[in-house]
Coordinates of C-alpha atoms in Angstrom, one line a residue:
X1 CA -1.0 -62.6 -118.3
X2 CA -3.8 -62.9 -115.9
X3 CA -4.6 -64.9 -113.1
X4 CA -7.2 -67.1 -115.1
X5 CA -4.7 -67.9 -118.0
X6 CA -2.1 -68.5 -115.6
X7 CA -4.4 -71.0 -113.7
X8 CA -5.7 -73.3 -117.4
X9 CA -2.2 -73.3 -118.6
X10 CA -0.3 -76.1 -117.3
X11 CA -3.0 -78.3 -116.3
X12 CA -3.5 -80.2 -120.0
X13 CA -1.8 -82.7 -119.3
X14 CA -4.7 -84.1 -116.9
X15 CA -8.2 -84.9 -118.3
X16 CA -10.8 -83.0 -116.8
X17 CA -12.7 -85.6 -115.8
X18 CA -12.3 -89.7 -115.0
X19 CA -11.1 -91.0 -112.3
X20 CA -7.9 -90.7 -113.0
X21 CA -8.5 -87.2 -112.5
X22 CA -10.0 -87.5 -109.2
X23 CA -7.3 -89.8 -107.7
X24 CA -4.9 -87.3 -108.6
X25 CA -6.5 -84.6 -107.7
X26 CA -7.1 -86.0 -104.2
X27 CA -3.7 -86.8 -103.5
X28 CA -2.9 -82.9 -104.6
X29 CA -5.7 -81.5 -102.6
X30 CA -4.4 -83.7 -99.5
X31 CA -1.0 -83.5 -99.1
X32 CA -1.0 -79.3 -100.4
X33 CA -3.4 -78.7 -97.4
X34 CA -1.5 -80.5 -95.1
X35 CA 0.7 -78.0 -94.2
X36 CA 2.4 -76.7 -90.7
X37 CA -1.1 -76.6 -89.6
X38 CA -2.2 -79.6 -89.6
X39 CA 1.3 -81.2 -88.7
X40 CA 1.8 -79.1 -85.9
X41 CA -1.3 -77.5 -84.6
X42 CA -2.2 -80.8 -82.9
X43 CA 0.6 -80.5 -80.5
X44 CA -0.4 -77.5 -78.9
X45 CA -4.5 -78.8 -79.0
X46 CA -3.1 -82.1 -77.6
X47 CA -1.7 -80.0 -74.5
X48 CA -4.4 -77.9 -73.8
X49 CA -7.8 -80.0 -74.6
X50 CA -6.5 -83.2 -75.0
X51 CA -8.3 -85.4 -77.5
X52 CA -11.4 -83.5 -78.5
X53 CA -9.6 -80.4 -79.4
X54 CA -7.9 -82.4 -81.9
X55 CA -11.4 -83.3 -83.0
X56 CA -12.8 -79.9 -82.6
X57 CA -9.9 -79.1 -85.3
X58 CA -9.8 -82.2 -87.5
X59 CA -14.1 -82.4 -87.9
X60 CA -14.5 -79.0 -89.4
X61 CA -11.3 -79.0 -91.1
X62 CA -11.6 -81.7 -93.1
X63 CA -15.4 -81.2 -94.1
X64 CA -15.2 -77.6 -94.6
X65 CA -12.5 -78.2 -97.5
X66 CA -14.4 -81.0 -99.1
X67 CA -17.1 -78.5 -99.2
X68 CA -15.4 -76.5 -101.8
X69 CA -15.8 -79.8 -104.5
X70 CA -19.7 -79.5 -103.5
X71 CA -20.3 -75.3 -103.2
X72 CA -18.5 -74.9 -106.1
X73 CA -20.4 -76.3 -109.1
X74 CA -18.1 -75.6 -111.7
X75 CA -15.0 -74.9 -112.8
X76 CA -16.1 -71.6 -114.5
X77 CA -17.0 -70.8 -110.8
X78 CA -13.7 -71.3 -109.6
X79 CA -11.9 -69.6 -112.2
X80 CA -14.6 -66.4 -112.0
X81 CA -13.6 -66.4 -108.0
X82 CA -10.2 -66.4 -108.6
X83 CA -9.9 -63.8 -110.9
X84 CA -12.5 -61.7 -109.2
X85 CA -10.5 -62.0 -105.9
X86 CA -7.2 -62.3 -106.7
X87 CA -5.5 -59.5 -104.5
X88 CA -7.7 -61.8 -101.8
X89 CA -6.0 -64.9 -103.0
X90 CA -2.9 -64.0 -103.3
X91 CA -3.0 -62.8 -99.8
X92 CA -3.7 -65.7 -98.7
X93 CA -1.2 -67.3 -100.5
X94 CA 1.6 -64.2 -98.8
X95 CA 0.6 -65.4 -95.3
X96 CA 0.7 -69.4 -95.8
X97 CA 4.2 -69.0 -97.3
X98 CA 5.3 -66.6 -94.1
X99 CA 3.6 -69.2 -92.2
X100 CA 6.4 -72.1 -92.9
X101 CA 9.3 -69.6 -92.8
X102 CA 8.6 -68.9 -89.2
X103 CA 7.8 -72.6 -87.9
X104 CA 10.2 -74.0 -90.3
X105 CA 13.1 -71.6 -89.0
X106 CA 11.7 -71.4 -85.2
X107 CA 10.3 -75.0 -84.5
X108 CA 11.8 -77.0 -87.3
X109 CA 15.4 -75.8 -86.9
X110 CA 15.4 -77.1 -83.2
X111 CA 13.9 -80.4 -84.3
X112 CA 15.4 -81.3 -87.3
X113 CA 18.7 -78.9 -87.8
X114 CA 20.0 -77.3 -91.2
X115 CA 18.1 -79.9 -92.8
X116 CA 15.3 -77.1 -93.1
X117 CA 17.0 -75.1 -94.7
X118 CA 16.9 -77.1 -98.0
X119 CA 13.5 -77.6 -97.0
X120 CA 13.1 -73.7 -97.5
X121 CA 15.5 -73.4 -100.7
X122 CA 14.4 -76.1 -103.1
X123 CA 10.9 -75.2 -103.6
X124 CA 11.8 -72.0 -104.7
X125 CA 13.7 -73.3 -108.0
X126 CA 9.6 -74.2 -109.2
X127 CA 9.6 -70.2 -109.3
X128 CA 10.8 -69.2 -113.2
X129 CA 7.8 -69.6 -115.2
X130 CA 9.4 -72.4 -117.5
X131 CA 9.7 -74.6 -114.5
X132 CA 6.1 -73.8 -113.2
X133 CA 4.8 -74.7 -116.0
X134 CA 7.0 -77.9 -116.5
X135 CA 7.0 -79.2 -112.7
X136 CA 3.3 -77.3 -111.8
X137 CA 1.7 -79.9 -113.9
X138 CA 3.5 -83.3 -112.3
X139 CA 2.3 -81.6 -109.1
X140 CA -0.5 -83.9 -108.6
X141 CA 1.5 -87.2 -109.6
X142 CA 4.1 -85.8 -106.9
X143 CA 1.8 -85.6 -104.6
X144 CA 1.0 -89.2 -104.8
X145 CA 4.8 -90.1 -103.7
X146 CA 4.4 -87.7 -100.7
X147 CA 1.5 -89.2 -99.6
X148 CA 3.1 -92.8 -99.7
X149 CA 6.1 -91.6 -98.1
X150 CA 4.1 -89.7 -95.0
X151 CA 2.3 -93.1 -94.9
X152 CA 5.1 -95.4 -94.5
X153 CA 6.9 -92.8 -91.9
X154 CA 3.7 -93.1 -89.8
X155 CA 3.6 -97.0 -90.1
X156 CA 7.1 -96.8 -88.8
X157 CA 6.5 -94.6 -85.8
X158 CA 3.6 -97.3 -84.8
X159 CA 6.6 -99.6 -83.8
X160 CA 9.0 -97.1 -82.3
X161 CA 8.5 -97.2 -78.3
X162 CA 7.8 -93.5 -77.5
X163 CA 4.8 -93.4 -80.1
X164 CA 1.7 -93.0 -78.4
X165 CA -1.9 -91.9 -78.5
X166 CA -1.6 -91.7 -74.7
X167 CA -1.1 -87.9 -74.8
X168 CA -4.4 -87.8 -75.9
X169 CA -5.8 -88.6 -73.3
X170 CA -4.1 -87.8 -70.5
X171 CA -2.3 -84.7 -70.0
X172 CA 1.6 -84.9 -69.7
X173 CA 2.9 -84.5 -66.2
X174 CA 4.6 -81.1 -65.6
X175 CA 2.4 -79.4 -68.1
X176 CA -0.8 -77.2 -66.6
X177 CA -4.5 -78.2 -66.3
X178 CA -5.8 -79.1 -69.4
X179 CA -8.5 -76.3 -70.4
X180 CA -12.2 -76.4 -69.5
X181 CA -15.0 -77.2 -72.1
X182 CA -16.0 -73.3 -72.2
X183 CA -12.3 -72.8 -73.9
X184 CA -13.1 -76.0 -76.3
X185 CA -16.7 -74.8 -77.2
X186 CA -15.5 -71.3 -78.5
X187 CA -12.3 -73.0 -80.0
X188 CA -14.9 -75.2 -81.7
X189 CA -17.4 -72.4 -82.8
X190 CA -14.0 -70.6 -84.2
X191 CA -12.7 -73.1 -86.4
X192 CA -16.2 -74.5 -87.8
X193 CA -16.3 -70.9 -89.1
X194 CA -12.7 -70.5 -90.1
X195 CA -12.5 -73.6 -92.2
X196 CA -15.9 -73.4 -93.7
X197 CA -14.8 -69.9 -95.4
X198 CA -10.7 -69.8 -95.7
X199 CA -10.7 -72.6 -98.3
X200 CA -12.1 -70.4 -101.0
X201 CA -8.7 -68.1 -100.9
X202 CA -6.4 -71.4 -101.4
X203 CA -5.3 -70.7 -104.8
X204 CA -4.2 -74.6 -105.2
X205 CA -7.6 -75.5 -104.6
X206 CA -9.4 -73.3 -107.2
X207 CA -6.7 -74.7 -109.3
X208 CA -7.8 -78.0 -108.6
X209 CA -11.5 -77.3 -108.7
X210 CA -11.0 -75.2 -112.3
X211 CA -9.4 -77.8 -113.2
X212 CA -12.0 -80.7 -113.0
X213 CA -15.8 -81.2 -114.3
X214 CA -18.7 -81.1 -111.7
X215 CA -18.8 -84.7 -111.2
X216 CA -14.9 -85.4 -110.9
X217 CA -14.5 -82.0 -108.7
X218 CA -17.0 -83.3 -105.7
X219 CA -15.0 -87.2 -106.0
X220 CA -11.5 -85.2 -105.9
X221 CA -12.5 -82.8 -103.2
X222 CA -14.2 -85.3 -101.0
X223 CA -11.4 -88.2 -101.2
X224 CA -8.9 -85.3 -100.8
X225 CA -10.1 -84.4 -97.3
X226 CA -12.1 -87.3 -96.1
X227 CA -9.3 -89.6 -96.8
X228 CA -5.5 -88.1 -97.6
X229 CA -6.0 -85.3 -95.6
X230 CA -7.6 -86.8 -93.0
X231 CA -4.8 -89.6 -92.6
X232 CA -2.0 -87.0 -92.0
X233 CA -3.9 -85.3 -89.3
X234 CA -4.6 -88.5 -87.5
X235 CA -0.9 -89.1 -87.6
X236 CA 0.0 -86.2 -86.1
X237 CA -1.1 -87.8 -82.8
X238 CA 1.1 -90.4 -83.0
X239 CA 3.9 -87.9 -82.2
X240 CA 2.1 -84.8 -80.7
X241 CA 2.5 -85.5 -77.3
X242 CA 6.5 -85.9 -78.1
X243 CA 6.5 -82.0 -79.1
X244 CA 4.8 -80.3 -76.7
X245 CA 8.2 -79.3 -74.8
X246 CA 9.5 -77.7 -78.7
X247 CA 6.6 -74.9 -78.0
X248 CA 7.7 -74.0 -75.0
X249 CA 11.4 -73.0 -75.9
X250 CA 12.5 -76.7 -74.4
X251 CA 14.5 -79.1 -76.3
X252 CA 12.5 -81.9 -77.1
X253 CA 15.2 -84.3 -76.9
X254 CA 14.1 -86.3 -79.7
X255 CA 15.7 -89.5 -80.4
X256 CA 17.5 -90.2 -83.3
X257 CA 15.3 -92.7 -85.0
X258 CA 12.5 -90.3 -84.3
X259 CA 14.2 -87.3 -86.0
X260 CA 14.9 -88.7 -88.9
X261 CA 11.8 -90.1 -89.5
X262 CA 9.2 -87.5 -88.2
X263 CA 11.8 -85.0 -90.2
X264 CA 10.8 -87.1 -93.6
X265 CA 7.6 -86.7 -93.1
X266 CA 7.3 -83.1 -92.3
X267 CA 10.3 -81.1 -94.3
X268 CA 9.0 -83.4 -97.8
X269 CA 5.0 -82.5 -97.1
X270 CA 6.8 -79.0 -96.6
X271 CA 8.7 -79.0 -99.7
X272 CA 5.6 -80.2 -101.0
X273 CA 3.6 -77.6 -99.8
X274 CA 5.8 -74.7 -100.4
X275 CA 6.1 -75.9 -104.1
X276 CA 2.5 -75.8 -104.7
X277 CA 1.7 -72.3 -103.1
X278 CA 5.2 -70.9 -105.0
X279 CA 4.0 -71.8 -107.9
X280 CA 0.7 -70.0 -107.3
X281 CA 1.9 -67.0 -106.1
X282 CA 4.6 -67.0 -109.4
X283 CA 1.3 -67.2 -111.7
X284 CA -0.9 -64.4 -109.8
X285 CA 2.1 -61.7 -109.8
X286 CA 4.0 -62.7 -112.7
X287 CA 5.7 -59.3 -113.0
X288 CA 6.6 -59.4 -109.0
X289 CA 4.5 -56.2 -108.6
X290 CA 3.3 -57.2 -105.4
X291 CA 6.3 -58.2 -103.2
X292 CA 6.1 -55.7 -100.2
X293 CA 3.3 -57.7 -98.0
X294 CA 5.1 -61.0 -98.2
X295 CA 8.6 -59.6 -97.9
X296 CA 7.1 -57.5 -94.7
X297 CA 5.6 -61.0 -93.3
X298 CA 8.6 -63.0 -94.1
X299 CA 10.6 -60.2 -92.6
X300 CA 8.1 -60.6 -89.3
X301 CA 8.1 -64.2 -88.7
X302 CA 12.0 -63.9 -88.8
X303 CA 11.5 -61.3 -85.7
X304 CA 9.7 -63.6 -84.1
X305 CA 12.1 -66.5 -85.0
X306 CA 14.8 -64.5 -83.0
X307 CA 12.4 -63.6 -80.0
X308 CA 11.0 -67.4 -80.1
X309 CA 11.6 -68.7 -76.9
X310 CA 10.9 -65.3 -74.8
X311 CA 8.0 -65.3 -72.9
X312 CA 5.1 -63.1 -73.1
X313 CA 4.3 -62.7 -69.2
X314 CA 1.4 -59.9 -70.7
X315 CA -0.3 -62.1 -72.2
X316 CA -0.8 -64.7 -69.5
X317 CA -4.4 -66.2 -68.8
X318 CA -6.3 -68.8 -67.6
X319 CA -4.2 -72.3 -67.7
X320 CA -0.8 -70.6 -68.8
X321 CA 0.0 -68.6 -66.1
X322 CA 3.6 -67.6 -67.2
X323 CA 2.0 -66.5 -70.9
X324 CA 3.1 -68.1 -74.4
X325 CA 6.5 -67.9 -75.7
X326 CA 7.0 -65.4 -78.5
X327 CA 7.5 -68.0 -81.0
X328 CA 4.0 -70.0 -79.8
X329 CA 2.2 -66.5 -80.0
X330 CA 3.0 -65.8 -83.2
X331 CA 1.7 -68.9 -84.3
X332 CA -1.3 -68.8 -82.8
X333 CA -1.5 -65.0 -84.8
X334 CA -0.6 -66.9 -87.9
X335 CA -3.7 -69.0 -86.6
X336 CA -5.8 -66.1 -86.4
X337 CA -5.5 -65.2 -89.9
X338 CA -7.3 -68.3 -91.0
X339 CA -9.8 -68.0 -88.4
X340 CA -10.8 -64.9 -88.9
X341 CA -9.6 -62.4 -91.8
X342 CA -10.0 -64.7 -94.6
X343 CA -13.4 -65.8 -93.4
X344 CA -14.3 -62.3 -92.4
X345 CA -13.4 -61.6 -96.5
X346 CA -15.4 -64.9 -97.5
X347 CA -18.6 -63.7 -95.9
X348 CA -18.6 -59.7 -96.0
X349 CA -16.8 -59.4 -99.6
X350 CA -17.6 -63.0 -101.8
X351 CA -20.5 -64.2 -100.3
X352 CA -22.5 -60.9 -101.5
X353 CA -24.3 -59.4 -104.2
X354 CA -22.7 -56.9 -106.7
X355 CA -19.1 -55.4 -107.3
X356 CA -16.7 -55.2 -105.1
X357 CA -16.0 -51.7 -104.2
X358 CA -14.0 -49.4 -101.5
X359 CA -17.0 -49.7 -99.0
X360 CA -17.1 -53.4 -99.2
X361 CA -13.7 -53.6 -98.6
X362 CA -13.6 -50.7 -95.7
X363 CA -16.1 -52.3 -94.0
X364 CA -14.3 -55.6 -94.3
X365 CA -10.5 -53.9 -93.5
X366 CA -12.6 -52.8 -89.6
X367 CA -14.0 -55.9 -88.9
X368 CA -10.9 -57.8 -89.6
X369 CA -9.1 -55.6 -87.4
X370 CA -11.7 -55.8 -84.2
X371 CA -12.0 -59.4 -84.6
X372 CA -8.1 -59.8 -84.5
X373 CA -8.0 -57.8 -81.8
X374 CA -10.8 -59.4 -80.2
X375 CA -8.9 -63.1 -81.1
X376 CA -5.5 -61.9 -79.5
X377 CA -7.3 -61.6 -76.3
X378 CA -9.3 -65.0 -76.7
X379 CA -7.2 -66.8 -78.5
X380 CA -3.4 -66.0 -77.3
X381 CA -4.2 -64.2 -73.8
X382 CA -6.4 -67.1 -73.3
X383 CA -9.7 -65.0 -72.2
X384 CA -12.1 -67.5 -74.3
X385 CA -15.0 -65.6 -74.7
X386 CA -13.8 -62.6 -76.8
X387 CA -12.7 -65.2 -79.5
X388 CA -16.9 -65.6 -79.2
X389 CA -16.9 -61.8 -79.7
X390 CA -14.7 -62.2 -82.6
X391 CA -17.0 -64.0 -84.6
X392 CA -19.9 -62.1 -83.0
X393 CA -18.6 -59.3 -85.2
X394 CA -17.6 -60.8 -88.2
X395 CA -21.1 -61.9 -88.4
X396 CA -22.9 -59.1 -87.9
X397 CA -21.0 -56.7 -89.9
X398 CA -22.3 -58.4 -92.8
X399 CA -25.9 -56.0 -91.6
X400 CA -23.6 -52.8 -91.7
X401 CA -24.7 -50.8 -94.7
X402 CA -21.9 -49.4 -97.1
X403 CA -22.1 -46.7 -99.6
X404 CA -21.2 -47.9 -103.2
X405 CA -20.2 -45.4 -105.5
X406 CA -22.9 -44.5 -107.9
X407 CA -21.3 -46.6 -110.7
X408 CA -20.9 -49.6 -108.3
X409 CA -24.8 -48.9 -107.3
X410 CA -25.8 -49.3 -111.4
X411 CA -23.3 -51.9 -111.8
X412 CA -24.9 -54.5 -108.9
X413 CA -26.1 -57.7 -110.2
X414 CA -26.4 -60.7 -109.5
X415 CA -24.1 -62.7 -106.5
X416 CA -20.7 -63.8 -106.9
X417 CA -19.5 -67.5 -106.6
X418 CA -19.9 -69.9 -105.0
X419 CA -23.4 -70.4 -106.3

């Protein structure tokens, strides 16, 4: 079974087309990119830029992913970039799940207790094939529920006392200076690229967009991002300002009524998430052939889990002059990934013209490793401008001539998607 069977299979149940398909869709697309990301990521750009880092993230963010509806014309585009790419995808698939076991077990444990540990276990019983093909197609109905339910919690925290856009705008007393707009302006530059290219490896949303016509594709992508997406994100500053101690290895001292119902909102859009990216990675290695990279990630985000709250006096810079906490570092590495070796992949090895061969992918393996190197020291160390370098060399590695082996050279045609 191959990754393009695995992908048509359990989707009959949903037309193609209509707009039933694009409301369900949306909510799918919404709530599966909501993730640990864009729940927790404001917190930390809340503390350091205030507001418009939170807009720096959300803009492209949002836009970039409804993109994929628009760059992708059709499903057969979609399914031909999955299949193409699937080592790629699943990868990406490896590091999102590794993602939520080391924020779930670092940051969510001290918020929200063993609760988070069923948060962990249940959406692994979508993982025999039976059951992802039963509960993979109610996925998108689900998804509808979650959104709801993240919705109400959020109406709720409107009337609790401590729930305030006031972080926002002012930083919180005890905290250090609020980076400068040179820090903003490369954060900026870095996630307009990041999120224009990552989305193409999200294996739930080539699902989604092989799933769907050209027509309901662009209204499901669009309402996805622009609207449930884009309503969780703004939500997160109602409460991000209440977890900016949790990153730096203090106890938030949440109160009840708030740990109950920011925990709803985030372990059940985790669940959700996990479920959906489970599922995924079940249909692209159905044989489990491919287990040692996320094992070996799981296996480091629990290193850093136990390290958490140590901090990383070597990598202190500009505004954080006692350096991140292990546990903050990590996710900010996590971070990294998205920002730079997936779109590094995107532009060097799918955005070209014929096969993909060892050079391609040589040339891609180096300049994901400077630019990582290069994003450590602007992104974690806090020295801004070599996360400018970063994507200085992603770019213009794409101008670094490879040698294709002589069947490769016969073989090139014509680009691969999106076109």
């Amino acid at each position: 079974m191959n990754a393009s069977t695995a992908t048509d299979r359990p989707l009959r149940t949903i037309p193609p087309r209509g707009p039933e398909a694009a409301v369900l869709w949306a909510f799918f697309l919404g709530c599966s990119w909501t993730w640990i990301i864009g729940m927790f990521f404001p917190v930390l750009l809340v503390r350091d830029f205030g507001l418009w880092g939170w807009v720096a993230f959300a803009t492209p963010n949002a836009a970039g992913a409804a993109a994929m509806g628009w760059v992708l014309r059709t499903p057969q585009a979609a399914a031909s970039l999955r299949e193409k790419h699937a080592g790629a995808v699943r990868g990406f698939t490896d590091v999102t799940l590794a993602f939520h076991v080391l924020v779930l077990l670092w940051l969510g444990y001290r918020l929200f207790g063993p609760a988070v540990l069923a948060a962990l276990a249940v959406p692994t019983l979508i993982l025999p094939a039976a059951r992802r093909r039963a509960w993979g197609a109610r996925l998108p109905l689900l998804a509808i529920g979650v959104a709801l339910l993240s919705w109400g919690c959020f109406f709720f925290m409107t009337g609790l006392p401590d729930a305030s856009l006031g972080a926002s705008f002012a930083a919180p007393a005890g905290l250090p200076d609020r980076l400068g707009p040179e820090a903003l302006l490369a954060f900026g530059f870095a996630a307009a690229v990041g999120f224009a290219c990552c989305p193409y490896l999200d294996a739930t949303f080539l699902r989604a967009r092989a799933a769907t016509d050209a027509a309901t594709g662009r209204t499901a992508f669009t309402l996805g991002f622009l609207g449930v997406f884009l309503s969780m994100i703004v939500g997160s500053l109602l409460y991000a300002g209440l977890l900016i101690p949790a990153f730096a290895g203090e106890d938030p001292a949440l109160p009840p009524v708030w740990s109950i119902v920011l925990g709803l909102h985030v372990l059940v859009q985790v669940v959700f998430t996990l479920a959906c990216h489970l599922r995924e990675r079940g249909d692209l290695d159905p044989d489990g052939r491919h287990l040692f990279v996320p094992a070996a990630l799981v296996l480091l985000a629990l290193l850093a889990v136990l390290f958490g709250d140590h901090r990383l006096a070597w990598l202190a810079g500009p505004g954080r002059p006692a350096g991140p906490t292990v546990g903050e570092a990590a996710y900010r590495l996590f971070l990294l990934a998205y920002g730079m070796v997936f779109p590094a992949y995107v532009w060097l090895c799918v955005l070209r013209r014929g096969p993909l061969h060892r050079g391609v992918l040589v040339r891609f393996a180096v300049t994901a490793s400077v630019a990582m190197g290069l994003g450590v020291a602007g992104f974690i160390a806090g020295r801004w401008p070599f996360l400018l370098g970063a994507l200085a060399v992603v770019t213009v590695a794409k101008a670094v001539p490879v040698m294709a082996p002589p069947a490769a050279r016969a073989d090139a045609g014509a680009p691969t998607p999106p076109a």
